[in-house]
Short mmCIF file of C-alpha atoms in Angstrom, two decimals:
data_model
loop_
_atom_site.label_atom_id
_atom_site.label_comp_id
_atom_site.label_asym_id
_atom_site.label_seq_id
_atom_site.Cartn_x
_atom_site.Cartn_y
_atom_site.Cartn_z
CA MET A 21 97.91 95.58 106.41
CA VAL A 22 95.23 93.71 108.41
CA GLU A 23 94.24 97.30 110.04
CA PHE A 24 95.11 98.94 106.56
CA ALA A 25 92.03 97.09 104.87
CA THR A 26 89.90 97.04 107.95
CA LEU A 27 90.15 100.56 108.05
CA PHE A 28 89.87 100.87 104.22
CA VAL A 29 86.93 99.04 104.10
CA ILE A 30 84.84 100.47 107.33
CA ALA A 31 85.79 104.17 106.02
CA THR A 32 84.40 103.41 102.23
CA PHE A 33 81.41 101.94 103.86
CA THR A 34 80.84 104.86 106.50
CA PHE A 35 81.46 107.82 103.61
CA GLY A 36 79.61 105.79 101.08
CA SER A 37 76.30 105.20 102.42
CA SER A 38 76.57 108.60 104.41
CA PHE A 39 76.52 110.14 100.87
CA CYS A 40 73.73 107.30 99.37
CA CYS A 41 71.19 108.52 102.21
CA LEU A 42 72.43 112.19 101.68
CA ALA A 43 71.21 111.93 98.02
CA LEU A 44 68.42 110.16 99.12
CA TRP A 45 67.30 113.12 101.29
CA THR A 46 68.28 115.28 98.46
CA ILE A 47 65.91 113.07 95.69
CA GLN A 48 63.28 113.41 97.95
CA LYS A 49 63.20 117.14 98.69
CA SER A 50 64.49 118.66 95.11
CA THR A 51 62.05 119.15 92.84
CA ALA A 52 64.03 118.57 89.92
CA LEU A 53 64.45 115.34 90.58
CA ARG A 54 60.51 114.11 90.37
CA GLU A 55 58.79 111.81 88.07
CA SER A 56 61.42 109.63 86.56
CA PHE A 57 64.59 110.93 86.62
CA GLY A 58 64.17 111.08 90.48
CA LEU A 59 63.33 107.48 90.39
CA LEU A 60 66.04 106.39 88.41
CA CYS A 61 68.43 108.57 90.86
CA LYS A 62 66.59 106.81 93.99
CA PHE A 63 67.03 103.25 92.60
CA GLN A 64 70.76 103.93 91.65
CA MET A 65 70.99 105.03 95.34
CA LEU A 66 69.19 101.81 96.96
CA THR A 67 71.28 99.88 94.73
CA ASP A 68 74.93 101.24 95.51
CA LEU A 69 73.50 101.21 99.50
CA CYS A 70 73.17 97.13 98.79
CA LEU A 71 76.69 96.85 97.07
CA LEU A 72 78.04 98.89 99.80
CA THR A 73 76.55 96.93 102.35
CA VAL A 74 76.99 93.36 100.86
CA THR A 75 80.47 93.75 99.96
CA SER A 76 81.53 95.51 103.10
CA VAL A 77 80.05 93.31 105.67
CA PHE A 78 81.48 90.43 103.61
CA SER A 79 85.06 91.59 103.54
CA LEU A 80 85.07 92.05 107.27
CA ILE A 81 84.13 88.29 107.83
CA PRO A 82 87.76 86.91 109.69
CA ILE A 83 89.26 84.33 107.37
CA GLU A 84 88.33 81.46 110.30
CA TRP A 85 84.79 82.19 109.89
CA ALA A 86 84.28 83.44 106.27
CA PRO A 87 82.75 80.41 103.62
CA ALA A 88 84.94 79.00 101.02
CA ASP A 89 85.29 80.90 97.96
CA SER A 90 83.93 78.22 96.08
CA SER A 91 81.03 77.62 97.99
CA PHE A 92 77.56 78.50 97.16
CA LEU A 93 76.96 81.22 99.87
CA SER A 94 80.39 83.03 98.75
CA ILE A 95 79.30 82.96 94.95
CA VAL A 96 75.70 84.40 95.50
CA ILE A 97 77.36 86.91 97.81
CA THR A 98 79.53 88.01 94.85
CA TYR A 99 76.62 87.52 92.38
CA ILE A 100 74.67 89.98 94.38
CA ALA A 101 77.50 92.39 94.31
CA GLU A 102 78.25 92.13 90.98
CA ILE A 103 74.39 92.78 89.75
CA SER A 104 74.03 95.69 92.16
CA TYR A 105 77.38 97.63 90.51
CA HIS A 106 76.51 96.70 86.95
CA TYR A 107 72.81 97.66 87.73
CA SER A 108 73.94 101.00 88.97
CA SER A 109 75.71 101.43 85.91
CA ALA A 110 72.55 100.75 83.63
CA MET A 111 71.06 103.79 85.49
CA HIS A 112 73.58 106.15 84.09
CA VAL A 113 72.34 104.80 80.56
CA LEU A 114 68.85 105.47 81.70
CA PHE A 115 69.95 109.11 83.04
CA ALA A 116 71.02 110.07 79.60
CA ILE A 117 67.92 108.33 77.64
CA ASN A 118 65.79 110.17 80.01
CA ARG A 119 67.29 113.75 79.36
CA PHE A 120 67.15 112.72 75.76
CA ILE A 121 63.72 111.97 75.71
CA TYR A 122 62.55 114.77 77.95
CA ILE A 123 64.84 117.74 75.83
CA VAL A 124 64.95 116.23 72.40
CA PHE A 125 61.49 114.35 72.06
CA PRO A 126 59.19 115.84 74.88
CA THR A 127 55.73 114.69 73.19
CA LEU A 128 57.07 111.04 74.51
CA GLN A 129 57.61 112.03 78.12
CA GLN A 130 54.48 110.80 79.56
CA ALA A 131 54.77 107.92 77.66
CA TRP A 132 58.49 107.42 79.09
CA ARG A 133 56.97 108.23 82.58
CA LYS A 134 54.83 105.71 82.60
CA ALA A 135 57.14 103.01 81.18
CA THR A 136 59.90 103.82 83.56
CA PRO A 137 59.04 101.00 86.08
CA LYS A 138 58.81 98.48 83.34
CA ILE A 139 62.24 99.61 82.41
CA LEU A 140 63.91 99.49 85.82
CA VAL A 141 62.51 95.82 85.97
CA LEU A 142 63.80 94.72 82.51
CA SER A 143 67.17 96.52 83.27
CA ALA A 144 67.47 93.95 86.34
CA ILE A 145 66.75 91.25 83.97
CA VAL A 146 69.49 92.23 81.96
CA THR A 147 72.05 93.05 84.39
CA ALA A 148 71.06 89.52 86.23
CA PHE A 149 72.17 87.73 82.90
CA HIS A 150 74.98 89.85 82.51
CA THR A 151 76.26 88.21 85.69
CA ILE A 152 74.81 84.51 85.39
CA MET A 153 76.64 84.63 82.08
CA MET A 154 80.04 83.75 84.24
CA SER A 155 78.58 80.75 85.22
CA ILE A 156 77.19 80.03 81.93
CA LEU A 157 80.55 80.19 80.40
CA ASP A 158 82.14 78.11 83.31
CA LEU A 159 81.10 77.10 86.86
CA ASN A 160 84.27 77.84 87.98
CA LEU A 161 84.33 81.51 86.61
CA TYR A 162 83.35 83.77 90.05
CA TRP A 163 84.47 86.80 91.95
CA VAL A 164 86.51 86.03 94.95
CA TYR A 165 87.79 88.36 97.88
CA ASP A 166 91.05 87.20 98.89
CA ARG A 167 91.28 87.32 102.74
CA VAL A 168 95.03 87.28 102.46
CA THR A 169 95.74 90.05 100.16
CA TYR A 170 92.43 91.69 100.68
CA ILE A 171 92.17 92.21 96.97
CA TRP A 172 88.77 91.36 95.03
CA HIS A 173 89.49 89.47 91.68
CA MET A 174 88.25 87.07 89.34
CA THR A 175 89.11 83.27 89.21
CA HIS A 176 91.14 82.32 86.53
CA THR A 177 90.06 80.00 83.83
CA GLU A 178 90.26 79.77 80.09
CA TRP A 179 87.26 81.97 79.93
CA THR A 180 88.06 84.86 82.45
CA ASP A 181 89.61 86.93 79.55
CA PHE A 182 86.71 86.46 77.47
CA TYR A 183 84.46 87.67 79.99
CA VAL A 184 86.32 90.52 81.26
CA LYS A 185 86.87 91.91 77.57
CA TYR A 186 83.43 91.59 76.35
CA PHE A 187 81.37 91.42 79.38
CA GLU A 188 83.47 93.84 81.47
CA VAL A 189 85.49 96.48 79.33
CA LEU A 190 83.52 96.32 75.99
CA TRP A 191 80.28 96.41 77.99
CA SER A 192 81.05 99.14 80.01
CA THR A 193 82.65 101.27 77.24
CA CYS A 194 79.76 100.37 75.07
CA GLU A 195 77.60 101.99 77.87
CA ILE A 196 79.96 105.25 78.30
CA SER A 197 79.87 105.60 74.50
CA LEU A 198 75.97 105.59 74.31
CA ILE A 199 76.11 107.92 77.13
CA LEU A 200 78.31 110.66 75.66
CA ILE A 201 76.39 110.33 72.29
CA LEU A 202 73.12 111.01 73.83
CA ASP A 203 74.11 113.81 76.04
CA THR A 204 76.56 115.05 73.28
CA VAL A 205 73.04 115.49 71.05
CA THR A 206 70.59 116.70 73.79
CA PHE A 207 73.30 119.45 74.62
CA GLY A 208 73.53 120.52 71.10
CA PHE A 209 69.56 120.72 70.77
CA ILE A 210 69.34 122.89 73.97
CA LEU A 211 71.96 125.28 72.33
CA PHE A 212 70.08 125.84 69.09
CA LYS A 213 66.56 124.94 69.60
CA LYS A 214 64.00 127.62 69.95
CA PHE A 215 62.12 128.27 72.99
CA LYS A 216 58.77 129.68 72.90
CA VAL A 217 58.96 131.84 75.78
CA SER A 218 60.65 135.57 76.55
CA ARG A 219 64.26 136.01 76.22
CA ASN A 220 65.15 135.94 80.32
CA ASP A 221 62.82 132.64 80.68
CA VAL A 222 64.86 131.27 77.47
CA HIS A 223 68.39 131.69 79.67
CA MET A 224 66.77 130.17 82.39
CA LYS A 225 65.24 127.36 80.70
CA ARG A 226 68.67 126.79 79.27
CA ARG A 227 70.43 127.09 81.79
CA VAL A 228 68.42 124.34 83.81
CA GLU A 229 68.08 121.72 81.32
CA SER A 230 72.27 122.30 80.64
CA ARG A 231 72.98 121.06 84.43
CA LEU A 232 71.02 118.44 83.78
CA VAL A 233 72.79 117.13 80.98
CA LEU A 234 75.85 118.18 82.74
CA GLN A 235 75.02 115.91 85.53
CA SER A 236 74.43 112.99 82.77
CA PHE A 237 77.98 113.60 81.74
CA CYS A 238 79.47 113.39 84.91
CA GLN A 239 77.89 110.03 85.40
CA CYS A 240 80.53 108.71 83.30
CA ILE A 241 83.11 109.34 85.62
CA PRO A 242 82.81 106.37 87.96
CA THR A 243 82.12 103.82 85.18
CA THR A 244 85.23 105.36 83.24
CA THR A 245 86.85 105.50 86.43
CA VAL A 246 86.52 101.85 87.06
CA ASN A 247 87.46 100.74 83.42
CA VAL A 248 90.68 102.41 83.71
CA VAL A 249 91.99 102.04 87.38
CA TYR A 250 91.07 98.11 87.49
CA PHE A 251 91.58 96.84 84.08
CA PHE A 252 94.48 99.08 82.85
CA ILE A 253 96.07 100.05 86.16
CA LEU A 254 95.59 97.64 89.15
CA PRO A 255 97.55 94.69 86.86
CA HIS A 256 100.77 96.92 86.80
CA THR A 257 100.16 98.06 90.52
CA ILE A 258 103.22 96.80 93.08
CA SER A 259 102.08 98.54 96.04
CA PRO A 260 99.96 96.41 98.27
CA HIS A 261 97.97 99.37 99.72
CA LEU A 262 97.14 100.55 96.35
CA LYS A 263 96.21 97.07 94.88
CA ILE A 264 93.85 96.74 97.93
CA VAL A 265 92.28 100.17 96.96
CA PHE A 266 92.45 99.79 93.10
CA SER A 267 90.74 96.46 93.44
CA SER A 268 87.77 97.75 95.51
CA ILE A 269 87.42 100.83 92.91
CA TRP A 270 83.87 99.53 91.63
CA ILE A 271 82.71 99.94 95.31
CA VAL A 272 84.41 103.16 95.91
CA THR A 273 82.60 104.67 92.92
CA ASN A 274 79.55 104.57 94.78
CA LEU A 275 80.74 107.66 96.68
CA LEU A 276 81.14 109.32 93.11
CA ASP A 277 77.39 108.43 92.30
CA ALA A 278 76.25 109.92 95.10
CA LEU A 279 78.18 113.42 95.16
CA VAL A 280 77.35 114.00 91.76
CA ILE A 281 73.93 113.89 93.02
CA ILE A 282 74.35 115.86 95.97
CA LEU A 283 76.77 119.02 94.23
CA PHE A 284 74.03 119.63 91.59
CA HIS A 285 70.70 119.03 93.73
CA PHE A 286 71.29 119.64 97.63
CA PRO A 287 71.39 123.38 97.43
CA GLN A 288 67.94 123.46 95.70
CA ALA A 289 66.49 120.62 97.94
CA PHE A 290 67.92 122.37 100.86
CA MET A 291 66.37 125.66 100.43
CA ASN A 292 63.00 123.68 99.63
CA HIS A 293 63.19 122.07 102.59
CA ARG A 294 64.18 125.42 104.93
CA ARG A 295 60.75 127.19 102.87
CA ARG A 296 58.66 124.36 103.96
CA VAL A 297 59.41 124.32 107.67
CA SER A 298 59.47 127.93 107.56
CA LYS A 299 55.50 127.81 106.21
CA LEU A 300 54.91 124.89 108.39
CA VAL A 301 56.07 126.96 111.50
CA GLY A 302 54.41 129.93 110.30
CA SER A 303 50.84 128.10 109.74
CA LYS A 304 51.29 126.72 113.25
CA THR A 305 51.95 130.14 114.50
CA MET A 306 49.07 131.77 112.96
CA GLY A 307 46.52 128.63 113.99
CA THR A 308 48.22 129.22 117.76
CA SER A 309 47.29 133.10 117.46
CA ALA A 310 43.93 132.62 115.84
CA LEU A 311 42.99 130.16 118.78
CA SER A 312 44.16 132.52 121.56
CA ASP A 313 42.16 135.23 120.05
CA SER A 314 39.00 133.24 119.99
CA ALA A 315 39.46 132.14 123.40
CA ALA A 316 40.01 135.89 124.56
#
């Protein structure tokens, strides 16, 4: 079990951080991920990297060196992890709002673009309060990484069920519902609105906008997976190996966040990068030729 848990943590961190870094490169190179939408994606990937790093390092500390579960250091570390997870989930909601504004209310694009940094700060404050609510309810309520069973879980107090029901399951369900409603309205608007462009351009514009909305739909998968697996499947799981995997599902879903961005935008980002490299090489070649001619 020790070997399995260690390899699982290392593999999750290696693949997760690699995909997040590739997603960050994709965001930097893709023209479709400019302005506020790209900024949201970038913040999500940085937050996911934080979650992966903090939880992986914390999980790999040997039991004889690890701080006590109830120590201030352990609670702070698990709070950072929990805040990172919920902040990343909040980005899914902001993706849907972004698409909704840009497509349904394009006149508000400039206002949304300017407000995005402030919205990111506000989301961080709300997410922090969401997590700190555990201590407000009960000082003995916090996340624990069990170094005997290698399972992530909350301490069991009289407030645990309340927090799980309203601040985990219901909170995430509301996020997913809001995303689905906004994306459905946005997608319907794309299908039925009239574009003031040529017929060929209409098909192209609809395809581009539909891809962005579909990406937002797909971003529901990680949060839904965590809700279903952690709260409904894990309690009935018998296999200790599956328990290790299922209890870490809130960390593993970082892979899905990054994969969605890569699948939807990497090809275009890669082609843009190749074109830029070709132009740069071409301009340097022309410059070298001009210098050679003048010298002759």
